[in-house]
Amino acid sequence: MREITPSIDFDKRLAGEDLAGSRAHVRMLASEGIVAKEDASAILLGLEQIEREIADGKFVFKRELEDIHLNIEARLTEIIGPAAGRLHTARSRNDQVVTDFRLWVRAACERADHGLLQLSRALLTQAELHAATIMPGYTHMQPAQPVTFGHHLMAYVEMFARDRGRFEDARKRLNESPLGAAALAGTSFPIDRDVTAMSLGFSRPMRNSMDAISARDFALEYLAACTISAVNLSRLAGELVQWSMPAFGFVKLSDAFTTGSSIMPQKRNPDAAELIRGKTGRVLGDFVSLATVVKGLVLTFGSDLQEDKERVFDAADTIEISLAAMAAMIADLTADPAKMRAAAEPGFTTATDLADWVVRVLKKPFREAHHIAGSIVKRAEEAGVTLDKLPLAEMQAIEPAITDGVFSVLSLDASVNSRMSLGGTAPARVKEQIRLWRERLK
Ligand code: ARG
């Protein structure tokens, strides 16, 4: 029992929230006349001393006292004597722990949101530099159509904005107070749950005491938001790994974010990006793990629920370091526009522009135009030239109606500039998006 029961090794991270919860509770007890004012004052002074001891690293956490709640209460008794015992009036560790935990997860939502904001700003700054930098856009990892690097980066700004929305939603939904639900059924003392809820910054008390004790969907929702965010981050991490390969050379990560090899002196390994990508697994694991703990668990409290905290702490630590590392890595990288353009040149990435021209000017149906463009690509491939270097006569051999007006759409710049549809990659459009996000992320 001594080995399996304690949670203090990890729930000491709830100390700040536990102190806040206790303060709110004892103030309410005093103002409702449930405990004497003098006892409440003594308790508040004692809690203050404990806070200092914890901050100074002088507080002795004892495993035999099981968890943070009992550790603090025991120390309070040492400091102020038997009056400490009045703090737990009309409260149980069951509502206490989940109050602490909601406060902790609420702050974690805010930290994740901030991390995503910083990352988005870093992306925005690079996107501003490269709103018109041409690179190949890929589908199936095959060169598809030219795009701008700024446009590509802005795709992640959109993604991370949705991630922020998920944390914001989770925060909004979890922000109700379980305090006062007591063990599970409420209490016979005339407590005021509105008062404790408000003083802890909750929007309202939870309406059902049994739900208040049992619910962990708020933690699952936070973990789900972390998971989706980690998955999105892992895609950007994957791009960085690929873009920084010498075969691509699209970006150079700074020395601070690459490491050498113990044997190969030339290496610049993108470790941070790989680690961010790799850590996605543990965040998803945290979600699956807690969902598995809660699944089938009948109401209300069971010590199974003590297993909730480590998952959340681990996911929070992981997402926060990943976001910080990614933001710094993005801010620090140097893009190589010449390499990007060189990679977009081969691969006939303006073949769609050719087909579109045939539709627009020669009034052919798109399917037929697609076929014509395909034959021209084949010819250019045989001749070993890009589409804009293929002589007009060669094109006319395939479709006699083609005129030299076609060359106006075959260059990379023409292609990119023509993608003016809403959400398109034309630099003018990209700059528009950047301006909009600059404003939003102020
Ligand atoms: N250490 C427990 C936890 O982490 C606190 C709640 C304990 N309540 C109880 N009745 N055993 O969840």
XYZ file of C-alpha atoms and ligand atoms in Angstrom:
454
model
C 0.000 0.000 0.000
C 2.829 2.366 0.821
C 4.154 1.955 -2.701
C 0.961 1.892 -4.740
C -1.072 4.571 -2.984
C 0.921 7.817 -3.007
C 0.389 10.414 -5.694
C 2.507 13.099 -4.043
C 5.446 12.507 -6.391
C 3.420 13.997 -9.204
C 0.479 15.819 -7.654
C 2.817 18.206 -5.877
C 2.466 20.108 -9.125
C -1.039 20.985 -7.934
C 0.256 22.768 -4.829
C -0.522 26.278 -6.079
C -4.020 25.320 -7.148
C -4.602 23.468 -3.892
C -3.680 26.530 -1.872
C -5.947 28.709 -4.015
C -8.839 26.279 -3.586
C -8.352 26.114 0.168
C -8.234 29.885 0.486
C -11.445 30.329 -1.471
C -13.104 27.606 0.577
C -12.098 28.859 4.014
C -13.014 32.471 3.216
C -16.459 31.305 2.195
C -16.762 29.139 5.335
C -15.972 32.178 7.467
C -18.315 34.567 5.676
C -21.141 32.010 5.969
C -20.408 31.630 9.683
C -19.484 27.961 9.283
C -16.057 28.474 10.855
C -15.036 31.284 13.201
C -13.268 34.278 11.701
C -10.229 33.783 13.975
C -9.814 30.181 12.830
C -10.144 31.220 9.212
C -7.489 33.919 9.690
C -5.140 31.438 11.309
C -5.710 29.005 8.448
C -5.032 31.717 5.851
C -1.808 32.733 7.588
C -0.721 29.130 7.798
C -1.444 28.610 4.093
C 0.637 31.676 3.323
C 3.583 30.241 5.219
C 3.184 26.939 3.380
C 3.186 28.778 0.073
C 6.482 30.419 1.000
C 7.974 27.120 2.130
C 7.054 25.517 -1.173
C 8.406 28.460 -3.177
C 11.672 28.341 -1.223
C 11.983 24.593 -1.682
C 11.779 24.105 2.072
C 8.509 22.214 2.188
C 9.037 18.522 2.923
C 6.723 16.398 0.799
C 6.028 13.102 2.553
C 5.030 9.991 0.663
C 3.398 8.523 3.747
C 0.976 11.455 3.575
C -0.142 10.194 0.181
C -1.007 13.313 -1.768
C -0.641 17.081 -1.946
C -3.921 17.656 -0.111
C -2.955 15.656 2.952
C 0.601 16.991 2.891
C -0.616 20.563 3.036
C -3.219 19.828 5.682
C -0.686 18.033 7.881
C 1.775 20.898 7.614
C -1.008 23.351 8.400
C -1.731 21.399 11.583
C 1.948 21.595 12.539
C 1.913 25.341 12.024
C -1.418 26.431 13.548
C -2.578 23.458 15.593
C -6.040 21.872 15.746
C -7.816 24.815 14.052
C -6.312 23.440 10.827
C -8.865 20.661 11.065
C -11.666 23.134 10.345
C -10.463 23.770 6.798
C -11.867 20.484 5.591
C -15.411 21.278 6.787
C -17.943 20.801 3.958
C -15.247 19.538 1.630
C -13.819 16.208 0.552
C -10.607 15.362 -1.201
C -12.841 14.320 -4.059
C -14.076 17.821 -4.875
C -10.776 19.281 -3.718
C -8.628 17.316 -6.140
C -10.809 17.908 -9.150
C -11.076 21.621 -8.356
C -7.287 21.797 -8.287
C -7.074 19.805 -11.472
C -9.546 21.973 -13.367
C -7.592 25.048 -12.348
C -4.386 23.401 -13.542
C -5.817 22.322 -16.885
C -7.324 25.768 -17.378
C -3.876 27.329 -17.060
C -2.440 24.633 -19.333
C -4.989 25.570 -22.016
C -3.802 29.146 -21.755
C -0.140 28.143 -22.020
C -0.798 26.003 -25.082
C -2.711 28.855 -26.639
C 0.199 31.175 -26.003
C 2.680 28.692 -27.462
C 0.561 28.407 -30.586
C 0.343 32.178 -30.834
C 4.138 32.551 -30.654
C 4.593 29.863 -33.261
C 2.030 31.496 -35.546
C 3.839 34.811 -35.277
C 7.126 33.161 -36.212
C 5.468 31.571 -39.239
C 3.948 34.886 -40.183
C 7.319 36.625 -40.140
C 8.843 34.008 -42.455
C 5.756 34.109 -44.664
C 6.145 37.875 -44.995
C 9.732 37.425 -46.183
C 8.694 34.750 -48.656
C 5.246 35.756 -49.870
C 6.588 35.657 -53.434
C 9.280 32.973 -53.077
C 8.456 30.242 -55.553
C 8.730 26.590 -54.612
C 7.225 23.395 -55.962
C 3.901 22.487 -54.423
C 3.508 18.732 -54.062
C 0.723 16.224 -54.086
C 1.687 12.577 -53.557
C 5.152 14.051 -52.973
C 5.334 14.666 -56.734
C 5.859 18.202 -58.061
C 2.351 19.419 -58.819
C 2.092 23.184 -59.285
C 4.320 26.033 -58.242
C 3.291 27.761 -55.027
C 4.940 30.313 -52.801
C 6.791 29.402 -49.638
C 4.782 32.073 -47.849
C 1.562 30.388 -48.906
C 2.812 27.041 -47.668
C 3.724 28.503 -44.278
C 0.408 30.306 -44.004
C -1.351 26.948 -44.297
C 0.120 26.160 -40.876
C -1.006 29.495 -39.488
C -4.551 28.436 -40.389
C -4.063 25.023 -38.775
C -2.622 26.407 -35.580
C -5.443 28.927 -35.338
C -7.892 26.015 -35.281
C -5.753 24.354 -32.624
C -6.032 27.512 -30.554
C -9.782 27.396 -30.995
C -9.839 23.874 -29.576
C -7.922 24.900 -26.462
C -10.167 27.902 -26.092
C -13.273 25.721 -26.299
C -11.850 23.220 -23.835
C -11.058 26.041 -21.443
C -14.527 27.510 -21.727
C -16.259 24.190 -21.112
C -14.074 23.108 -18.198
C -14.375 26.397 -16.375
C -17.061 25.362 -13.880
C -16.463 24.770 -10.209
C -16.799 21.319 -8.657
C -15.934 22.735 -5.228
C -18.708 22.101 -2.712
C -19.788 18.817 -4.267
C -17.967 17.359 -1.261
C -17.589 13.566 -1.339
C -20.276 13.073 -3.984
C -23.673 14.132 -2.655
C -23.167 17.746 -1.604
C -23.089 18.856 2.009
C -25.457 19.704 4.841
C -23.470 22.870 5.664
C -24.918 26.130 4.288
C -22.064 26.762 1.859
C -22.159 29.287 -0.970
C -20.817 27.635 -4.076
C -21.288 30.730 -6.208
C -18.838 32.574 -4.014
C -16.107 29.951 -4.225
C -16.694 29.532 -7.952
C -16.341 33.257 -8.601
C -13.302 33.700 -6.400
C -11.489 30.948 -8.312
C -12.395 32.498 -11.649
C -14.889 29.793 -12.592
C -17.963 30.877 -14.548
C -20.378 29.026 -12.268
C -20.636 26.037 -9.931
C -21.262 22.653 -11.541
C -24.912 21.762 -11.148
C -24.662 18.092 -10.238
C -22.443 17.033 -7.349
C -21.989 13.510 -8.698
C -20.938 14.791 -12.109
C -18.624 17.293 -10.422
C -16.710 14.495 -8.690
C -16.655 12.034 -11.558
C -16.210 14.034 -14.716
C -12.827 13.863 -16.404
C -14.022 14.658 -19.897
C -12.472 18.098 -19.425
C -9.072 16.451 -19.119
C -9.815 14.235 -22.112
C -10.851 17.259 -24.114
C -7.611 19.001 -23.224
C -5.664 15.881 -24.206
C -7.592 15.635 -27.465
C -6.711 19.252 -28.246
C -3.068 18.484 -27.399
C -3.151 15.418 -29.617
C -4.542 17.227 -32.641
C -2.097 20.046 -32.127
C 0.791 17.597 -31.809
C -0.341 15.854 -34.985
C -0.418 19.179 -36.839
C 2.988 20.089 -35.428
C 4.389 16.756 -36.540
C 3.492 17.568 -40.139
C 5.424 20.817 -40.005
C 8.254 18.950 -38.297
C 8.193 16.440 -41.145
C 8.442 19.241 -43.682
C 11.432 20.729 -41.891
C 13.185 17.373 -41.914
C 12.539 17.052 -45.616
C 13.213 20.661 -46.604
C 16.525 20.622 -44.795
C 17.764 17.455 -46.536
C 20.657 18.407 -48.846
C 18.711 16.860 -51.737
C 16.055 19.513 -51.167
C 18.056 22.303 -49.547
C 14.946 24.492 -49.288
C 15.793 25.624 -45.784
C 18.808 25.712 -43.560
C 18.112 25.189 -39.888
C 20.335 27.216 -37.619
C 23.273 25.589 -35.829
C 21.310 25.941 -32.615
C 18.701 23.515 -33.931
C 20.872 20.920 -35.599
C 23.422 18.520 -34.214
C 26.466 16.838 -35.622
C 27.135 13.146 -35.693
C 29.628 11.421 -33.444
C 31.237 9.870 -36.523
C 30.252 11.855 -39.636
C 31.614 15.398 -39.420
C 29.458 16.812 -42.212
C 26.106 16.073 -40.581
C 23.470 18.631 -39.658
C 20.772 16.538 -38.108
C 17.377 18.183 -37.592
C 16.975 16.622 -34.133
C 14.517 19.095 -32.695
C 12.168 18.640 -35.635
C 12.450 14.867 -35.397
C 11.822 14.938 -31.667
C 8.734 17.096 -32.091
C 7.490 14.628 -34.682
C 8.337 11.706 -32.430
C 6.706 13.169 -29.349
C 3.332 13.107 -31.072
C 3.180 9.468 -30.114
C 3.337 10.128 -26.412
C 0.695 12.848 -26.520
C -1.719 10.535 -28.315
C -0.660 7.856 -25.843
C -1.624 10.144 -22.971
C -5.069 10.628 -24.472
C -5.608 6.934 -25.097
C -4.315 6.104 -21.650
C -6.700 8.406 -19.786
C -9.650 7.503 -22.017
C -8.946 3.892 -21.099
C -8.860 4.727 -17.394
C -12.208 6.490 -17.517
C -13.952 4.032 -19.830
C -16.570 1.982 -18.022
C -15.806 3.641 -14.702
C -19.065 3.902 -12.790
C -19.944 7.071 -10.864
C -18.587 8.574 -8.787
C -15.020 8.604 -7.508
C -12.685 5.656 -7.724
C -8.980 5.782 -7.144
C -8.611 4.909 -10.802
C -9.057 8.626 -11.266
C -5.792 9.322 -9.502
C -4.270 8.117 -12.774
C -5.556 11.209 -14.566
C -2.837 13.654 -13.603
C 0.369 12.150 -14.960
C -1.132 11.889 -18.441
C -2.148 15.490 -18.457
C 1.153 16.683 -16.995
C 3.080 14.684 -19.550
C 1.009 15.928 -22.476
C 1.261 19.525 -21.247
C 5.032 19.343 -20.825
C 5.361 17.737 -24.222
C 3.158 20.114 -26.173
C 4.676 23.150 -24.489
C 8.289 22.226 -25.215
C 7.342 21.186 -28.746
C 5.635 24.497 -29.446
C 8.516 26.490 -27.992
C 11.099 24.535 -29.984
C 9.109 24.787 -33.189
C 8.580 28.527 -32.825
C 12.279 29.113 -32.248
C 13.276 26.807 -35.097
C 10.949 28.556 -37.548
C 12.135 31.993 -36.474
C 15.721 30.853 -36.881
C 15.642 29.097 -40.236
C 16.968 30.488 -43.484
C 15.096 29.688 -46.655
C 16.948 29.279 -49.943
C 14.751 30.783 -52.689
C 17.174 29.767 -55.458
C 17.031 26.095 -54.446
C 13.260 26.218 -54.188
C 12.892 27.751 -57.623
C 15.365 25.290 -59.122
C 13.284 22.447 -57.706
C 10.124 23.895 -59.228
C 11.618 24.217 -62.729
C 11.707 20.566 -63.728
C 8.660 18.406 -63.335
C 6.462 20.445 -65.716
C 4.654 22.116 -62.872
C 2.994 24.578 -65.251
C 1.271 21.813 -67.243
C -2.047 22.768 -65.641
C -1.517 26.358 -66.802
C -1.007 25.063 -70.317
C -4.234 23.063 -70.176
C -6.099 26.036 -68.690
C -4.801 28.240 -71.531
C -6.098 25.751 -74.118
C -9.506 25.894 -72.415
C -9.560 29.655 -72.126
C -8.154 30.621 -75.544
C -8.964 27.667 -77.782
C -12.308 27.032 -76.055
C -11.639 23.300 -75.740
C -13.311 21.230 -73.029
C -10.951 20.739 -70.075
C -10.613 16.978 -70.586
C -9.401 17.459 -74.155
C -7.081 20.271 -73.065
C -5.684 17.970 -70.381
C -4.898 15.421 -73.050
C -3.216 17.991 -75.304
C -1.120 19.331 -72.433
C -0.156 15.767 -71.528
C 1.146 15.121 -75.034
C 3.092 18.379 -74.993
C 4.652 17.457 -71.641
C 5.727 14.162 -73.118
C 7.347 15.951 -76.026
C 9.151 18.386 -73.736
C 10.341 15.467 -71.642
C 11.786 13.775 -74.742
C 13.424 17.036 -75.782
C 14.803 17.480 -72.268
C 13.405 21.007 -71.829
C 10.881 22.703 -69.600
C 7.525 23.679 -71.076
C 8.406 27.324 -71.531
C 11.507 26.334 -73.541
C 9.703 24.007 -75.955
C 9.540 25.607 -79.441
C 6.078 26.668 -80.587
C 6.316 24.446 -83.672
C 6.648 21.390 -81.409
C 3.453 22.356 -79.647
C 1.665 23.054 -82.895
C 2.602 19.600 -84.103
C 0.277 18.378 -81.345
C -2.352 21.132 -81.469
C -2.081 23.400 -84.527
C -4.278 26.148 -83.028
C -1.746 26.946 -80.284
C -0.212 30.412 -80.707
C 2.804 31.973 -79.038
C 0.424 33.619 -76.579
C 0.746 30.353 -74.665
C 4.184 31.340 -73.417
C 2.648 34.022 -71.241
C 1.345 31.327 -68.886
C 4.169 28.805 -68.887
C 6.670 30.428 -66.559
C 6.643 29.730 -62.836
C 6.012 33.373 -62.036
C 3.108 33.631 -64.446
C 1.602 30.484 -62.988
C 1.866 31.632 -59.400
C 0.688 35.168 -60.170
C -2.377 33.823 -61.942
C -3.636 31.905 -58.892
C -5.696 34.843 -57.728
C -8.759 32.882 -56.634
C -9.706 33.280 -52.994
C -7.233 31.293 -50.908
C -4.918 30.932 -53.917
C -1.133 31.109 -53.958
C -0.700 34.380 -55.916
C 1.671 36.600 -53.902
C -0.957 39.336 -53.860
C -3.393 36.913 -52.213
C -0.772 35.608 -49.812
C 0.081 39.139 -48.722
C -3.595 39.735 -48.122
C -3.752 36.684 -45.842
C -0.634 37.786 -44.020
C -2.089 41.245 -43.376
C -5.268 39.713 -42.063
C -3.417 37.394 -39.682
C -1.037 40.149 -38.564
C -4.095 42.064 -37.462
C -5.692 39.032 -35.773
C -2.542 37.953 -33.964
C -1.751 41.387 -32.545
N -4.867 11.425 -4.385
C -6.188 11.441 -4.895
C -6.144 11.762 -6.392
O -5.101 12.011 -6.889
C -7.023 12.453 -4.207
C -8.450 12.062 -4.014
C -8.524 10.969 -3.075
N -9.830 10.693 -2.597
C -10.052 9.549 -1.999
N -11.219 9.350 -1.531
N -9.153 8.608 -1.931
O -7.146 11.726 -7.083
